[in-house]
GROMACS .gro file of C-alpha atoms in nm:
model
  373
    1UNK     CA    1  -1.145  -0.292  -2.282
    2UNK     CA    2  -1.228   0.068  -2.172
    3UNK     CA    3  -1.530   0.105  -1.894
    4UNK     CA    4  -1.862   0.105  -2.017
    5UNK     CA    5  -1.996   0.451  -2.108
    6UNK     CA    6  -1.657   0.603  -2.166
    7UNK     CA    7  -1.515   0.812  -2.413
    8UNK     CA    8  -1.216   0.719  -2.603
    9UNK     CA    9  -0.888   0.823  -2.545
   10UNK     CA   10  -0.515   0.824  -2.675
   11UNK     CA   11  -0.418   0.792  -2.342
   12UNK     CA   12  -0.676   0.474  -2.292
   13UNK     CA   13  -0.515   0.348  -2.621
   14UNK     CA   14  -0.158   0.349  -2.526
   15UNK     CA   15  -0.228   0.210  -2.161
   16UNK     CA   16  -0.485  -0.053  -2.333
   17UNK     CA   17  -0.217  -0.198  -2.548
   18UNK     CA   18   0.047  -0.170  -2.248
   19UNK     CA   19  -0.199  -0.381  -2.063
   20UNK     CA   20  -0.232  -0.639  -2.364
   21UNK     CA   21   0.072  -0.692  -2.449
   22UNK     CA   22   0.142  -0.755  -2.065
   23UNK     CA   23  -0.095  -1.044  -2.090
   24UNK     CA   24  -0.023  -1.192  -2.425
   25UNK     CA   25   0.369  -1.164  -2.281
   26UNK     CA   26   0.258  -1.343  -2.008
   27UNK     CA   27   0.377  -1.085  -1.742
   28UNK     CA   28   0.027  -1.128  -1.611
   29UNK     CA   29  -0.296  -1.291  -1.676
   30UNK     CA   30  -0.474  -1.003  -1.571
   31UNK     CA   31  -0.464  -0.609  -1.570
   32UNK     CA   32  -0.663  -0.314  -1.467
   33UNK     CA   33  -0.512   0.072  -1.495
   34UNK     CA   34  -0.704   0.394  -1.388
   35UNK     CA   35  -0.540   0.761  -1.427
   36UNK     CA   36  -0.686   1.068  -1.317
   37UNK     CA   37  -0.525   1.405  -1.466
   38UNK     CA   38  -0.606   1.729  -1.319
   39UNK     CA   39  -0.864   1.569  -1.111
   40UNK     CA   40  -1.077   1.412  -1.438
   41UNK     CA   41  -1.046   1.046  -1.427
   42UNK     CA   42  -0.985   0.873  -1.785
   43UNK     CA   43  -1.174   0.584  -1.903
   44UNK     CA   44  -1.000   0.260  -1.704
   45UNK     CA   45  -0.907  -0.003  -1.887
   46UNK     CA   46  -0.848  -0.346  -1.861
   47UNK     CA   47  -0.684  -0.649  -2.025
   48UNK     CA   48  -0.679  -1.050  -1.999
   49UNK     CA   49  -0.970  -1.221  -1.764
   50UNK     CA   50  -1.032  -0.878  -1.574
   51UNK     CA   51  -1.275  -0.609  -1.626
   52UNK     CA   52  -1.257  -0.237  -1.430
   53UNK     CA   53  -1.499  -0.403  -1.201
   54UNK     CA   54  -1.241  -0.655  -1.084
   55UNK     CA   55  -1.121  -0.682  -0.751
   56UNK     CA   56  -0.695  -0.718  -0.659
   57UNK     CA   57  -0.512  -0.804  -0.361
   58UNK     CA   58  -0.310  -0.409  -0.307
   59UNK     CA   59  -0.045  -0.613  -0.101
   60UNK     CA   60   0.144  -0.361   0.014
   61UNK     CA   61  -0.062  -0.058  -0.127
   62UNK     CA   62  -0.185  -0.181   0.225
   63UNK     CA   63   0.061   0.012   0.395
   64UNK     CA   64  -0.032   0.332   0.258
   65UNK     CA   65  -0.365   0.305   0.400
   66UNK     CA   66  -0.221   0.213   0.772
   67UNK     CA   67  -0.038   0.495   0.752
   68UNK     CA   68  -0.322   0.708   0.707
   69UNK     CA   69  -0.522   0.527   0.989
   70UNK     CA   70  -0.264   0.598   1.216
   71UNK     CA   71  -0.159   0.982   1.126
   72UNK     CA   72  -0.531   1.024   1.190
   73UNK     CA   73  -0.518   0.862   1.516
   74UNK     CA   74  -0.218   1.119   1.549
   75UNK     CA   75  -0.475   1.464   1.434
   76UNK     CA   76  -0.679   1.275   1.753
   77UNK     CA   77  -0.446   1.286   1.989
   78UNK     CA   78  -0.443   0.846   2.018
   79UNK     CA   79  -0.097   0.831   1.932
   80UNK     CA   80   0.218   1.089   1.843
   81UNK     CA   81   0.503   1.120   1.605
   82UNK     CA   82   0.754   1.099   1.779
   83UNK     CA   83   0.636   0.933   2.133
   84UNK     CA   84   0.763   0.572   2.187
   85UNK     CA   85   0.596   0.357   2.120
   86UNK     CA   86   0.668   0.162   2.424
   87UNK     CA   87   0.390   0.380   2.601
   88UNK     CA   88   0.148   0.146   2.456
   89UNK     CA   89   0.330  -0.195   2.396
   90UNK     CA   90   0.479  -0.367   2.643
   91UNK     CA   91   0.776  -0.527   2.432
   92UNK     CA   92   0.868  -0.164   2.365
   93UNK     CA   93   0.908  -0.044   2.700
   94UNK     CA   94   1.320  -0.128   2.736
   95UNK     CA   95   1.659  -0.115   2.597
   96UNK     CA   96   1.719  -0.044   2.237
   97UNK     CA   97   1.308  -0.075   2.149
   98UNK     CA   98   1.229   0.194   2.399
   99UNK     CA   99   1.395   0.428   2.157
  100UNK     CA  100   1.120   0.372   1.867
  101UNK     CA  101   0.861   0.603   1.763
  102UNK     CA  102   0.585   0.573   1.518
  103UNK     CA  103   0.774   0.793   1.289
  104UNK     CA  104   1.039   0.529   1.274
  105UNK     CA  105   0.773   0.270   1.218
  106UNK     CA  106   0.626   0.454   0.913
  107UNK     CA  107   0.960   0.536   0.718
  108UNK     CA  108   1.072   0.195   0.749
  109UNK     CA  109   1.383   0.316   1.024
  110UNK     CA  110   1.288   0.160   1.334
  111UNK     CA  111   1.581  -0.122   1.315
  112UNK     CA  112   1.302  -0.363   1.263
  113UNK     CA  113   1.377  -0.666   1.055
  114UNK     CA  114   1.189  -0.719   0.694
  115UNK     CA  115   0.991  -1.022   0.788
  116UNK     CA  116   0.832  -1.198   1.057
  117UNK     CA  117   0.855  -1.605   1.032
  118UNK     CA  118   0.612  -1.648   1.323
  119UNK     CA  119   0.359  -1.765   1.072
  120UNK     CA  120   0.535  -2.042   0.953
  121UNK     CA  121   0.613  -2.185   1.298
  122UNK     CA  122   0.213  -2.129   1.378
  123UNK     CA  123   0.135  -2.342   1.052
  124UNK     CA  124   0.377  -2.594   1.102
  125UNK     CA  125   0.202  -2.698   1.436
  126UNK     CA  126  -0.142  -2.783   1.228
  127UNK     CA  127  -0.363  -2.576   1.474
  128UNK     CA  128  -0.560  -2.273   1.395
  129UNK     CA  129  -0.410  -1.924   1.382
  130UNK     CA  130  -0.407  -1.759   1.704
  131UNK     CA  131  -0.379  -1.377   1.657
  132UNK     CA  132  -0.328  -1.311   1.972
  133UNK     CA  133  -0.082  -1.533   2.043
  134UNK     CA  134   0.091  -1.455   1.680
  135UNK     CA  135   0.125  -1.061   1.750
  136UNK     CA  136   0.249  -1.181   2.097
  137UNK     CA  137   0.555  -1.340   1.931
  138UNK     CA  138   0.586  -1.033   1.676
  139UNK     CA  139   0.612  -0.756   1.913
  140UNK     CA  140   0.872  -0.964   2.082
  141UNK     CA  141   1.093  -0.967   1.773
  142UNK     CA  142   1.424  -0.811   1.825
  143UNK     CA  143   1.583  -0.513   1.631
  144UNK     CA  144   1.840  -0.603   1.372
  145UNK     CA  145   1.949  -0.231   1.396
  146UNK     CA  146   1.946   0.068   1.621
  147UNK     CA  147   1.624   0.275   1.563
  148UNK     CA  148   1.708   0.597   1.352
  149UNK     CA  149   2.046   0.440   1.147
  150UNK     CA  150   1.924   0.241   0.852
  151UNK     CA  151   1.616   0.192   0.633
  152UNK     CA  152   1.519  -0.175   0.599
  153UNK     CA  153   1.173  -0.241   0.476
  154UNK     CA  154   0.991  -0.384   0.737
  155UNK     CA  155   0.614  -0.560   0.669
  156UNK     CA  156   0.708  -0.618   1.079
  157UNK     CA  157   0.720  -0.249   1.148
  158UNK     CA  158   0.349  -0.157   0.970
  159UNK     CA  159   0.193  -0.496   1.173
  160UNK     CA  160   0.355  -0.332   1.474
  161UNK     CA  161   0.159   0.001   1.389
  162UNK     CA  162  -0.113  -0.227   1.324
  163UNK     CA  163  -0.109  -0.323   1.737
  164UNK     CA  164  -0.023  -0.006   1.835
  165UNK     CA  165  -0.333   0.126   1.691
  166UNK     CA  166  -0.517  -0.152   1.808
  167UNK     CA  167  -0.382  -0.153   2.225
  168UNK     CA  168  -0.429   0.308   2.244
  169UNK     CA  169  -0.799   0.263   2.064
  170UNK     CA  170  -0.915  -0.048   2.179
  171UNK     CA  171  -1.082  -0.072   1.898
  172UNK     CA  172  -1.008  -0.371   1.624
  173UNK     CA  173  -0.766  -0.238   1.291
  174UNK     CA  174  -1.056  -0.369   1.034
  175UNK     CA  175  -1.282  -0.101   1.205
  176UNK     CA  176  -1.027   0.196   1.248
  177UNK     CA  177  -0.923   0.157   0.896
  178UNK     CA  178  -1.285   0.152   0.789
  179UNK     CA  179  -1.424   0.478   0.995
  180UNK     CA  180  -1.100   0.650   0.968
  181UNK     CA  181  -0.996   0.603   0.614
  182UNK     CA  182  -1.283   0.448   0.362
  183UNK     CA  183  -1.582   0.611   0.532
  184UNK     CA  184  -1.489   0.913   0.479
  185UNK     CA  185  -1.364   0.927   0.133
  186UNK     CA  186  -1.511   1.077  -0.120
  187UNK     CA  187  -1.565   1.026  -0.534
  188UNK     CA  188  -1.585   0.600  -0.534
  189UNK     CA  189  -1.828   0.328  -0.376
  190UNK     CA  190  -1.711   0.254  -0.074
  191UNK     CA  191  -2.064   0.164   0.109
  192UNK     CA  192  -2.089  -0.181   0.297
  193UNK     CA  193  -2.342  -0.305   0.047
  194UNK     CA  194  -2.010  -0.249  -0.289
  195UNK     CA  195  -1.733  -0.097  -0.141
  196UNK     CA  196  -1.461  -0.003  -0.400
  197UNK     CA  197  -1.193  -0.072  -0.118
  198UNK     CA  198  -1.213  -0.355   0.137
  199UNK     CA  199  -1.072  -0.616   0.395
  200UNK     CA  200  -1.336  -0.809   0.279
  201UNK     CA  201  -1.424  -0.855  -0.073
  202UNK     CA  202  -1.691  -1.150  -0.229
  203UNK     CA  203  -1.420  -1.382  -0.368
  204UNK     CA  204  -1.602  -1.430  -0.748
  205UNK     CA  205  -1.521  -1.076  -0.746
  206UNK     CA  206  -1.151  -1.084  -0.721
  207UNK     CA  207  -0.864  -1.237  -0.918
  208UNK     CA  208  -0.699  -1.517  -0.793
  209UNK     CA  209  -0.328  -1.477  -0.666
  210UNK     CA  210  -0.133  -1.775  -0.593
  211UNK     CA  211  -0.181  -2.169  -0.595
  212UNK     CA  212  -0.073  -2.275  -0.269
  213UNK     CA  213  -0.111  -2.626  -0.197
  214UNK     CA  214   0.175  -2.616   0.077
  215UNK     CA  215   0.025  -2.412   0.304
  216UNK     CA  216  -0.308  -2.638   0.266
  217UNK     CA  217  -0.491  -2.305   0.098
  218UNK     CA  218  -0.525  -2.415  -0.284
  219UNK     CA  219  -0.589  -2.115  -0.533
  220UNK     CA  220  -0.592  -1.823  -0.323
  221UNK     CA  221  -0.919  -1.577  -0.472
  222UNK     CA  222  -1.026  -1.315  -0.275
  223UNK     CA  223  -0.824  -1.397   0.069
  224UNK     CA  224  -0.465  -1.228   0.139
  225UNK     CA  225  -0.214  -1.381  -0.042
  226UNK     CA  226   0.057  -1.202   0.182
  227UNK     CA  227   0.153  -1.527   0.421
  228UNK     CA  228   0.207  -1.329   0.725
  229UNK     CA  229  -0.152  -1.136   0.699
  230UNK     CA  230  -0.312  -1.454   0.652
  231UNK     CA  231  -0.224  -1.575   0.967
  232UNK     CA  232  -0.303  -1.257   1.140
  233UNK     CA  233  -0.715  -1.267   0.969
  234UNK     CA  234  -0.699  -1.103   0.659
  235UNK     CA  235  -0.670  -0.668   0.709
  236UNK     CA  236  -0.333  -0.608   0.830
  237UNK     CA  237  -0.078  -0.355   0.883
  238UNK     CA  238   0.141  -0.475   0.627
  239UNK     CA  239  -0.137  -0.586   0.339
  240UNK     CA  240  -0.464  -0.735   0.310
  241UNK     CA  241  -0.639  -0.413   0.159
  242UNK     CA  242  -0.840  -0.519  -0.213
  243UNK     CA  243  -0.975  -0.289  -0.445
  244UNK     CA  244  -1.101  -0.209  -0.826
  245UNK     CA  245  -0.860   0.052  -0.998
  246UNK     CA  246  -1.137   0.301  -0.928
  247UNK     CA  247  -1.181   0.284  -0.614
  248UNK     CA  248  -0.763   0.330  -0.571
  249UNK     CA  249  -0.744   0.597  -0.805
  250UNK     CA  250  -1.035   0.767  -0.557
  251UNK     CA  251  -0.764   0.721  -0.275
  252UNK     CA  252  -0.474   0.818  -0.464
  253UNK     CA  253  -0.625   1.157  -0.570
  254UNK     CA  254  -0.752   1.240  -0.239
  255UNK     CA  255  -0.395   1.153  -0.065
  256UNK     CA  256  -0.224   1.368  -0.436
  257UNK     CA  257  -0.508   1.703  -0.261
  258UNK     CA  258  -0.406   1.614   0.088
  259UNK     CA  259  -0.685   1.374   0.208
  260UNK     CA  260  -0.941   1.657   0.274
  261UNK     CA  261  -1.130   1.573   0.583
  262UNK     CA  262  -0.965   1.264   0.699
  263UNK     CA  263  -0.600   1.454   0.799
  264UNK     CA  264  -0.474   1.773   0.918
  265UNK     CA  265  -0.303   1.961   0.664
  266UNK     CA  266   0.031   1.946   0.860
  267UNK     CA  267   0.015   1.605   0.887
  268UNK     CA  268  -0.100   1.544   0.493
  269UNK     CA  269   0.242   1.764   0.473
  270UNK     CA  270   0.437   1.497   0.663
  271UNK     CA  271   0.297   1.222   0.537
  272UNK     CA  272   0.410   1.379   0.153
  273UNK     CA  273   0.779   1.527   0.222
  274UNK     CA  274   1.059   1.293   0.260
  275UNK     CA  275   1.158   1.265   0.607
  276UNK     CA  276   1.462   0.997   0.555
  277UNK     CA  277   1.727   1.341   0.612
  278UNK     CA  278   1.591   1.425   0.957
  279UNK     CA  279   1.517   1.081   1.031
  280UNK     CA  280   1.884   0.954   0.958
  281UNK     CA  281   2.096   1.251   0.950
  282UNK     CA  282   2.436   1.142   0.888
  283UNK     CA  283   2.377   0.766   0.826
  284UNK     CA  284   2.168   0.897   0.515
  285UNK     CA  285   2.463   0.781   0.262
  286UNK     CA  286   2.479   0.454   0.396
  287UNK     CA  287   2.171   0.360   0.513
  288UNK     CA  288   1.939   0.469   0.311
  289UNK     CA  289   1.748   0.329   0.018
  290UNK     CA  290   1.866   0.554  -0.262
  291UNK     CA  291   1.498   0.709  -0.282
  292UNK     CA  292   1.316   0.900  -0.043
  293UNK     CA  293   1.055   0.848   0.182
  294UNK     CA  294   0.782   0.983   0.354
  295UNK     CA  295   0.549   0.848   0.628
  296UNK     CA  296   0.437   0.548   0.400
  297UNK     CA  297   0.464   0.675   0.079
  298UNK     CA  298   0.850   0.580  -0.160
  299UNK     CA  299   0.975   0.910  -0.345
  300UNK     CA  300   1.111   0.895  -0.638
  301UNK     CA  301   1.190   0.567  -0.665
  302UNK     CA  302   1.259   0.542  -1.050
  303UNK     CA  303   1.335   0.173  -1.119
  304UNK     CA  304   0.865   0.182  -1.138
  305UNK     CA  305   0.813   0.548  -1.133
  306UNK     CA  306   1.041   0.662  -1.376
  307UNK     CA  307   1.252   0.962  -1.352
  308UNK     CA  308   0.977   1.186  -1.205
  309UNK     CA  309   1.123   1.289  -0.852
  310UNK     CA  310   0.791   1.452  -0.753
  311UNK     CA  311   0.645   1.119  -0.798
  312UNK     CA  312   0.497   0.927  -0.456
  313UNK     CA  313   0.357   0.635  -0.424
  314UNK     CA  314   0.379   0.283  -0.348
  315UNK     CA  315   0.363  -0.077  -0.501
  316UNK     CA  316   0.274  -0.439  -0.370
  317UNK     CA  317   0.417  -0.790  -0.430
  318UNK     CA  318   0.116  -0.920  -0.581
  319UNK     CA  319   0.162  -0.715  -0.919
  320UNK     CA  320   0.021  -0.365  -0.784
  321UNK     CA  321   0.132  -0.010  -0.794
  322UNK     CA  322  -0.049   0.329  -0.692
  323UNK     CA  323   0.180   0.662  -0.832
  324UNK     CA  324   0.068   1.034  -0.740
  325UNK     CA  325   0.259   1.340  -0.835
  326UNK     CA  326   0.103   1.692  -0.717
  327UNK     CA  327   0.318   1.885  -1.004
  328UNK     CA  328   0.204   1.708  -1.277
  329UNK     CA  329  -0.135   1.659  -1.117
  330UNK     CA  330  -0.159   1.309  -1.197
  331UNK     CA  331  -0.303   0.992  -1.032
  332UNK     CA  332  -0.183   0.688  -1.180
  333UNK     CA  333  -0.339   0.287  -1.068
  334UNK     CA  334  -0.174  -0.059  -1.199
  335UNK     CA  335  -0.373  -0.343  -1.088
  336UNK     CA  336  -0.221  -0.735  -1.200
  337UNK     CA  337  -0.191  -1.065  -1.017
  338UNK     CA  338   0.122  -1.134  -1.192
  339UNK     CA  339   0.162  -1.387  -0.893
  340UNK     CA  340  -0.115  -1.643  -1.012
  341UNK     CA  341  -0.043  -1.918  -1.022
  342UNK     CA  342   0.316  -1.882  -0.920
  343UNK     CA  343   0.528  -1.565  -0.822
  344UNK     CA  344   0.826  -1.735  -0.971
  345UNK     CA  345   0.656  -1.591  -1.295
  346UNK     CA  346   0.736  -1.220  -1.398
  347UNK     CA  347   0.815  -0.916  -1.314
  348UNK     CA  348   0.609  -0.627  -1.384
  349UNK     CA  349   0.840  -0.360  -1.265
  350UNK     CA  350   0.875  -0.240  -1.641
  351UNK     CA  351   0.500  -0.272  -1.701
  352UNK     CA  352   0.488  -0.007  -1.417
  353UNK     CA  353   0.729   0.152  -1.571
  354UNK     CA  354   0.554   0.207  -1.883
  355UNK     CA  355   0.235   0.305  -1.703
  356UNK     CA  356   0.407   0.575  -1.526
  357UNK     CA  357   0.506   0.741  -1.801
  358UNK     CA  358   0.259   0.663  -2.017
  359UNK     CA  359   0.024   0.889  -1.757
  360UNK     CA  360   0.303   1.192  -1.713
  361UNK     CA  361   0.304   1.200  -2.141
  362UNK     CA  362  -0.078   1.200  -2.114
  363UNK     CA  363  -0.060   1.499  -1.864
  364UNK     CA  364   0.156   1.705  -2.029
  365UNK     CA  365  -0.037   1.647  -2.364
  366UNK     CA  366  -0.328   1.786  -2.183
  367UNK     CA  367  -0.150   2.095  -2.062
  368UNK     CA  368  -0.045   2.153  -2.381
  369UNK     CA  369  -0.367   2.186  -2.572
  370UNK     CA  370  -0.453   2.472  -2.664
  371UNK     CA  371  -0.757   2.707  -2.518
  372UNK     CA  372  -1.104   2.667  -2.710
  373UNK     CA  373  -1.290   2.979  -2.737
   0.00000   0.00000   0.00000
């Protein structure tokens, strides 16, 4: 179904029928997809038991907003590039950790293992979460790998940015990421009364991710599905972020023009170009990921983008995907919860796939019309 009001579009035809036959396929029982070219947005559309007014988990779209938060704490002068991080935390202040910056932490090079298991230990005693006690016991995590010589995806590395943020502000992550980031954008509905993009959405809103009767949390609708975020209260470094495809594609475009008034351009600049060279210099053959990467954003990483290098963007385990490409001038959105009521269910990595170049075709098409006098 295309949003109320809109006009018609091939483009809102071909994505509408990618999005059905995604649910009739059972890929997913839901979908939402938004796509801005040139800085118009096209009708969203939306298939199975959402509408374009449903809220998703983003996962790990999360990241891309932490990333933000903290380059701006950078423009401030709260934090630096290329400081260690041990300056502010503690665990960071010796050895091998001493040696990590916040770049490191934001291209996923620190030496930082992929996950933390501290939440399972913290469940498995049948108390309450203690976040305090819980980012005690991740900051003290060791490195699997000396900072600056491989890339290893780390959900442990953006929660660490998380508590850096958190221990040079003083100030709690749901409220940096709010007056930093959504506050200031521009285009969507992000006031407190219906904001487009939250840490905090009204659960009827949202579509449910996972069943989860292990963990003693039943359907999950409308609360972080990502385990480790869960245990940490929801709005994390690593996920927790929800949204409607609008209010993403508002994000996405900003970040595609440089995030006018929220960063510097020098540090929108950084954040875009792919800093895994300089970053690993000669263990770059070996240790990287095959893609590139910037601070938070994957390059060109064509299994979901397709073979559009200029592409950036990111996607999340729940089903999500946000795509930008300044070239082409497109903003592309793929909202799903392919995860309820199991992950073990599908993969929507073609489904992004499709999307991708679904919105490229659609751009092109539009450059290609011809001038109406």
């Amino acid at each position: 179904m295309t949003t109320p009001g809109a006009q018609p579009s091939a483009l809102a035809d071909v994505l509408t029928g990618l999005l059905e036959d995604a649910v009739a396929g059972g890929v997913t029982p839901s979908a939402t997809c938004a796509v801005v070219m040139g800085g118009r947005p096209q009708p969203v559309v939306a298939a199975g038991a959402a509408t374009a007014a449903t809220y998703f988990d983003l996962a790990s779209i999360t990241k891309v907003f932490t990333a933000v938060t903290a380059l701006s704490l950078v423009d401030s002068g709260d934090l630096a590039l290329d400081e260690s991080v041990g300056t502010w935390l503690p665990d960071y202040g010796n050895g091998a950790k001493s040696a990590v910056t916040l770049r490191h932490l934001l291209t996923h090079t620190s030496g930082l293992p992929a996950v933390w298991p501290g939440w399972r230990s913290a469940l498995a005693t049948g108390e309450p979460f203690n976040r305090r006690d819980l980012l005690a016991d991740l900051l003290a995590m060791d490195l699997s790998a000396a900072p600056g010589t491989r890339f290893e995806y780390s959900c442990v590395g953006f929660n660490t940015v998380m508590a850096l943020a958190e221990r040079a502000t003083g100030r709690p992550w749901g409220e940096l990421v709010g007056e930093r980031v959504l506050g200031k954008l521009v285009g969507g509905n992000f006031a407190p009364g219906s904001p487009e993009l939250t840490g905090s959405p009204d659960p009827e809103r949202c579509a449910p991710t996972e069943l989860q009767p292990e963990y003693g949390r039943g359907m999950v609708q409308g609360v972080v599905h990502d385990e480790s975020a869960w245990s940490l209260g929801g709005l994390s470094g690593n996920a927790g972020m929800f949204g409607t495809a609008t209010g993403l594609a508002v994000f996405g475009d900003s970040l595609r023009e440089g995030l006018p008034g929220i960063l510097s351009p020098a540090l929108a600049e950084e954040m875009w170009r792919d800093q895994l060279p300089e970053v690993l210099g000669h263990h770059l053959a070996a240790g990287g990921p095959g893609y590139g990467h910037g601070l938070g954003l994957r390059i060109g990483q064509e299994s979901w983008m397709g073979a559009h290098p200029g592409a950036r963007g990111h996607n999340g385990f729940t089903g999500t995907s946000l795509l930008m490409d300044r070239e082409a001038g497109i903003t592309a959105v793929l909202l799903t919860n392919r995860v309820h009521p199991s992950r073990t269910l599908s993969d929507v990595t073609e489904l992004r796939h499709a999307v991708a170049d679904a919105a490229y075709a659609g751009a092109s098409a539009l450059t290609e019309q011809p001038t109406q006098y």
